[in-house]
CSV table of C-alpha atoms in Angstrom, one decimal:
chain,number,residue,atom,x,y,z
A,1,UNK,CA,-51.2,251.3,-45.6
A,2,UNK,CA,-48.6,252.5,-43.0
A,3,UNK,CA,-45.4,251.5,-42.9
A,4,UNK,CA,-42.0,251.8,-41.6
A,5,UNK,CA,-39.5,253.9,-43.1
A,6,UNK,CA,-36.0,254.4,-42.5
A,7,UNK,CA,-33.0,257.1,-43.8
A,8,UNK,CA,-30.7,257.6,-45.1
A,9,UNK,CA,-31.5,254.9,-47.8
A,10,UNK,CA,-27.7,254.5,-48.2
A,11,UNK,CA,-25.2,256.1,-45.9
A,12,UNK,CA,-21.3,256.2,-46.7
A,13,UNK,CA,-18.7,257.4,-44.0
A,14,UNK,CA,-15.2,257.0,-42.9
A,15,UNK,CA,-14.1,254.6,-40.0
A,16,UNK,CA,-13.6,256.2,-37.2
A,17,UNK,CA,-16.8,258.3,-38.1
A,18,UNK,CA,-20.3,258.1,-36.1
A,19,UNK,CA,-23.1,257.8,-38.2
A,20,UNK,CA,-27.0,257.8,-36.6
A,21,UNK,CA,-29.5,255.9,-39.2
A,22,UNK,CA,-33.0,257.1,-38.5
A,23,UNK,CA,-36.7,254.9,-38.7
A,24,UNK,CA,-39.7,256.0,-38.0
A,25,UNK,CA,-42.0,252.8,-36.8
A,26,UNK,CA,-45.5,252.5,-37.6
A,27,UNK,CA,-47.7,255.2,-35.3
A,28,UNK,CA,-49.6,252.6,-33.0
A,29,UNK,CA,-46.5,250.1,-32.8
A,30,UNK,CA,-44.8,249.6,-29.4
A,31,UNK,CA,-42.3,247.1,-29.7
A,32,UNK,CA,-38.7,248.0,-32.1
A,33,UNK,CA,-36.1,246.6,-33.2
A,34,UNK,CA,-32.8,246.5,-35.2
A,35,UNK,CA,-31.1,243.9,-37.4
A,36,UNK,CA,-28.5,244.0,-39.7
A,37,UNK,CA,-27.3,241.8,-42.9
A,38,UNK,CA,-23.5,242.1,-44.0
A,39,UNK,CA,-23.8,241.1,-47.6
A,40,UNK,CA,-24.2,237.9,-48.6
A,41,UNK,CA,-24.9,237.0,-45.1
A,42,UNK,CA,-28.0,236.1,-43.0
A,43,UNK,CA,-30.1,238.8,-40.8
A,44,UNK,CA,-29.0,239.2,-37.4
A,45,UNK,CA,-30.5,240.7,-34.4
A,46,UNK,CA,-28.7,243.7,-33.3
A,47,UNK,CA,-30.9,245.1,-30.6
A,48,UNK,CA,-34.5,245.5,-29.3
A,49,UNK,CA,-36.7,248.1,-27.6
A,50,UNK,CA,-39.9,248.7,-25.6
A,51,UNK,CA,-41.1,251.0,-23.3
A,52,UNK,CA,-38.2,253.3,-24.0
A,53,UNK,CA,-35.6,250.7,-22.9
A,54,UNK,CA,-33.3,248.1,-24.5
A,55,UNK,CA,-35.2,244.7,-23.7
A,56,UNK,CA,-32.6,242.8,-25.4
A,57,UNK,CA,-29.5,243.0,-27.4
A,58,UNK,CA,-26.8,240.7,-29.0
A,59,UNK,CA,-23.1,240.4,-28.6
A,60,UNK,CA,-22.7,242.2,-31.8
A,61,UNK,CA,-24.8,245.4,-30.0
A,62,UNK,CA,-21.8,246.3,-28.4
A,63,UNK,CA,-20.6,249.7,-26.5
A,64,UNK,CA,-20.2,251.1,-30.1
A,65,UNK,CA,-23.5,250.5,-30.6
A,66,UNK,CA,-26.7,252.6,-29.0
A,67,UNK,CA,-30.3,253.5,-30.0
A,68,UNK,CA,-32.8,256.2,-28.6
A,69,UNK,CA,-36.6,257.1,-29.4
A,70,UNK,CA,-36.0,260.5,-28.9
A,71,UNK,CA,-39.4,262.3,-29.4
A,72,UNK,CA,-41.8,259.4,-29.7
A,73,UNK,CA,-41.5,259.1,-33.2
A,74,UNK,CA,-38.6,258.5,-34.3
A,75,UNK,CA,-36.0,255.1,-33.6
A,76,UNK,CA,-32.4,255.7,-34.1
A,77,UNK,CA,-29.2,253.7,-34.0
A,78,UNK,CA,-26.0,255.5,-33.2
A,79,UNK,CA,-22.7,253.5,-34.0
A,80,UNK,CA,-20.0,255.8,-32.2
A,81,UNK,CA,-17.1,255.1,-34.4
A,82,UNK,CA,-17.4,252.8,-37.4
A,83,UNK,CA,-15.0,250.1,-38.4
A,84,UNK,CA,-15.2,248.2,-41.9
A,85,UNK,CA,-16.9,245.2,-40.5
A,86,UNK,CA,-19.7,248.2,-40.1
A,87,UNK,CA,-20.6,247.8,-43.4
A,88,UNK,CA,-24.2,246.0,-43.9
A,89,UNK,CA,-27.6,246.2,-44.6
A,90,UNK,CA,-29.6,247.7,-41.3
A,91,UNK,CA,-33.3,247.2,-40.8
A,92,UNK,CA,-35.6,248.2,-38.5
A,93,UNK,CA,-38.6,246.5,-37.7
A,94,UNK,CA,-41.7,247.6,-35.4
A,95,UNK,CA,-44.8,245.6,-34.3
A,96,UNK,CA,-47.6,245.7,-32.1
A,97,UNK,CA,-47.6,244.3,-29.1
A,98,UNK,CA,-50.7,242.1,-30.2
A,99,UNK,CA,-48.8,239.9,-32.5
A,100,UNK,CA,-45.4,238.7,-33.3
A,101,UNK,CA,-45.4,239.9,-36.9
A,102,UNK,CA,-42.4,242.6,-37.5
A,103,UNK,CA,-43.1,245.2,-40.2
A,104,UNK,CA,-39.7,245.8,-41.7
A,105,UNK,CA,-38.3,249.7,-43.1
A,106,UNK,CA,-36.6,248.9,-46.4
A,107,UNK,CA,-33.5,249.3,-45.0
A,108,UNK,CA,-30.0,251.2,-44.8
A,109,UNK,CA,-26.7,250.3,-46.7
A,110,UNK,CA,-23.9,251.4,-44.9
A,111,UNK,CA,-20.6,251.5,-46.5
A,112,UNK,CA,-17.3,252.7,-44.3
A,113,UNK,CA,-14.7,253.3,-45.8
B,1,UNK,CA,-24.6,227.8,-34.0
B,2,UNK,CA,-27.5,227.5,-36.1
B,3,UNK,CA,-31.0,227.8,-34.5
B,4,UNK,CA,-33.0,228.0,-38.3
B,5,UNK,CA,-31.6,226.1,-41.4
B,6,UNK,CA,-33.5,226.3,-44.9
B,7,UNK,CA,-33.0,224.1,-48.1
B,8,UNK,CA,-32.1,224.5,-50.8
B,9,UNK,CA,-29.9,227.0,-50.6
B,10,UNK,CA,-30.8,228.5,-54.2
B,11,UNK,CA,-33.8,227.0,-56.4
B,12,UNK,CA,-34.8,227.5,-60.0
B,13,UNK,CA,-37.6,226.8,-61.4
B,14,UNK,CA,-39.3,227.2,-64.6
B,15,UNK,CA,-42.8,229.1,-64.4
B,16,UNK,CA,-45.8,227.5,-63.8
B,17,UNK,CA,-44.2,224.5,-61.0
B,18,UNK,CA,-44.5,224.1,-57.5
B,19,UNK,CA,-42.0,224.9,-55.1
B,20,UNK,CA,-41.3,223.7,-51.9
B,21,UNK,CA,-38.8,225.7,-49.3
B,22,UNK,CA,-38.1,224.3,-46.0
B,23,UNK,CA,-36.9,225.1,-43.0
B,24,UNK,CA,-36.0,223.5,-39.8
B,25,UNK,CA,-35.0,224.8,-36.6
B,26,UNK,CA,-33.2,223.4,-33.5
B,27,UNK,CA,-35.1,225.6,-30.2
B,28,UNK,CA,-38.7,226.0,-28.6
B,29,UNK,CA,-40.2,228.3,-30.8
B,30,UNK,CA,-43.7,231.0,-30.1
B,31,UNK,CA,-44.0,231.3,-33.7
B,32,UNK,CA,-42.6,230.6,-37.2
B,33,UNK,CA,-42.3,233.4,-39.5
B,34,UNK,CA,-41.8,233.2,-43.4
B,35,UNK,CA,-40.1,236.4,-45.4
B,36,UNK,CA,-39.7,237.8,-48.8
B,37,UNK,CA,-36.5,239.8,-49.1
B,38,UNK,CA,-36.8,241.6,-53.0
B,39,UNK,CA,-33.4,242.1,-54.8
B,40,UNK,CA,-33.8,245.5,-53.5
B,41,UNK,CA,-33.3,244.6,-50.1
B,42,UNK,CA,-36.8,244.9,-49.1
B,43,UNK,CA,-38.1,242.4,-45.9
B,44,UNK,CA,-41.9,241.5,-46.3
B,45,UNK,CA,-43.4,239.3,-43.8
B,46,UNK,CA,-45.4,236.4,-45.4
B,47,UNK,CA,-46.8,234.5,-43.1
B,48,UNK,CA,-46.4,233.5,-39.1
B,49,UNK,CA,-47.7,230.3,-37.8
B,50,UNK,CA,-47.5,228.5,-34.5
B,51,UNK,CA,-49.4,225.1,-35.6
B,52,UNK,CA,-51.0,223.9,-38.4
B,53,UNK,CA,-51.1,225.3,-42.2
B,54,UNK,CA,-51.6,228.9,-43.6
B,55,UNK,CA,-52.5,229.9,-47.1
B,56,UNK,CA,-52.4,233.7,-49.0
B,57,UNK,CA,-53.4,233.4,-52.8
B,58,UNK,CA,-50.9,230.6,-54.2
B,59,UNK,CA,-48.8,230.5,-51.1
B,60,UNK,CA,-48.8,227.8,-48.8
B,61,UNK,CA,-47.1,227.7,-45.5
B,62,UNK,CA,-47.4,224.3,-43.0
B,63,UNK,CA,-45.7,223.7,-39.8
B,64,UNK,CA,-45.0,220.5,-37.7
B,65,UNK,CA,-44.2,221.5,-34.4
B,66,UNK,CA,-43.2,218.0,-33.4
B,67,UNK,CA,-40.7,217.5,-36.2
B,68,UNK,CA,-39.7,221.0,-35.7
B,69,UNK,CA,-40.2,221.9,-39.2
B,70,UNK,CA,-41.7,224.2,-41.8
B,71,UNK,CA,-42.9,224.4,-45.6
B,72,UNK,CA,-43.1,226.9,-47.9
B,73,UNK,CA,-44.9,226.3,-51.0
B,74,UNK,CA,-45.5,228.4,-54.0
B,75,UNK,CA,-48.0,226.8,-56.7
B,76,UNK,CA,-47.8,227.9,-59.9
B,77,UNK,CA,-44.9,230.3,-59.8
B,78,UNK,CA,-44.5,233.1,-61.4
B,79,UNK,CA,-41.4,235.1,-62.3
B,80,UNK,CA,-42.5,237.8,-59.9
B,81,UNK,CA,-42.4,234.9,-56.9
B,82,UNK,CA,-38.1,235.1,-57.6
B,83,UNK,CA,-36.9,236.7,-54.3
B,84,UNK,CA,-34.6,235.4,-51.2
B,85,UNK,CA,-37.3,233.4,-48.9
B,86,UNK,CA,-36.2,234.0,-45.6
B,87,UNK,CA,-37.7,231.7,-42.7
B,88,UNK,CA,-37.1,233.2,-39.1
B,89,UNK,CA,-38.5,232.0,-35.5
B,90,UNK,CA,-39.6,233.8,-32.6
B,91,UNK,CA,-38.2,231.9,-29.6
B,92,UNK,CA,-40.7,234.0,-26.8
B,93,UNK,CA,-43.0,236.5,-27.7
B,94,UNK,CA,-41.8,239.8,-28.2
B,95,UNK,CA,-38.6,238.3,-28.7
B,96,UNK,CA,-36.2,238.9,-31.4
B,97,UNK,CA,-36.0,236.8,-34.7
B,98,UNK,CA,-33.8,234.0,-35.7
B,99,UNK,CA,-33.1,233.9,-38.7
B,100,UNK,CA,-32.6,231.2,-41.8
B,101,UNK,CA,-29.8,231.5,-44.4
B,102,UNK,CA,-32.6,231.9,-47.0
B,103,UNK,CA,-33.8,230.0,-50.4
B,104,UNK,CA,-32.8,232.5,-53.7
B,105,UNK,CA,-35.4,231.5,-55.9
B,106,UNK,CA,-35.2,232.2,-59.5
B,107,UNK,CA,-38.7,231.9,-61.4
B,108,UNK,CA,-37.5,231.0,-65.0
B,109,UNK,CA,-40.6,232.5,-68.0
């Protein structure tokens, strides 16, 4: 069964540092997005994208923040230069565009020191 | 603010009872999704409903859209059912999730 899969599986970096964590969405999806858990905290919508735009971010997706599908594969997030707060859980999450159901990667832990 | 709130918070149970999760949520809603988050840190998505009731092996999901609320119900657990059950809500299609605190369930043997 496909799925979405995401690296590194656990990424550790300095603040001030810029880190890229990589998915690849499922083949046929068209919609992506990005969320990320601090620990012990709830999921939170970082960012969406279709059609090879943002269609909708949060206030956490700030300038810091950026994503790119850069050869039709692949779905990145770039954070420019991490800050402790950084630290979390990211997922990314694809779907069709014929259903609301998200199929989630199993994730990233980012620590920053 | 709040948009999706679950209770309990944390549940144990001893295996072989019925569990209930359940979720409420405060905005218009396209759909009402139900995950399983694995002590890994694994998402799975369970179920999504926009009316009415939903049911996968012994899981049960119901919605009242009037009420604005949700069940999750789990008969005859299992120790393999303990997980975090995340509920989350689409508010437009496409749209991003909202999501609950989730319910840490603990399936005792």
């Amino acid at each position: 069964e496909p799925e979405v899969t995401q690296t590194p599986s656990h990424q550790v970096t300095q603040m001030g540092q810029e880190v890229i964590l990589r998915c690849v969405p499922i083949s046929n999806h068209l919609y992506f997005y990005w969320y990320r858990q601090i620990l012990g905290q709830k999921v939170e919508f970082l960012v969406s994208f279709y059609n090879n735009e943002i269609s909708e971010k949060s206030e956490i997706f700030d300038d810091q923040f950026s994503v790119e599908r850069p050869d039709g594969s692949n779905f990145t997030l770039k954070i420019r230069s991490t800050k402790l707060e950084d630290s979390a859980m990211y997922f990314c999450a694809s779907r069709t565009g014929m259903s609301d159901t998200q199929y989630f990667g199993p994730g990233t832990r980012l620590t920053v020191l | 603010k709040n948009e999706v709130e679950q209770s309990p918070q944390n549940l144990t149970a001893q295996e072989g009872e019925f569990i209930t999760i359940n979720c409420s949520y405060s905005v218009g809603i396209s759909a009402l999704h139900w995950l399983q988050q694995h002590p890994g840190g694994g998402i799975v998505s369970l179920f999504m409903l926009s009316s009415g009731k939903k049911k996968h092996g012994r899981l049960i999901a119901t919605i009242n859209i009037q009420e604005k609320h949700s069940s999750l119900h789990i008969t005859a657990s299992h120790p393999r059912d303990s997980a975090v059950y995340i509920c989350a809500v689409s508010r437009d299609t496409g749209n991003q999730f909202y999501f609950g605190t989730g319910t840490s369930l603990t399936v005792i043997p």
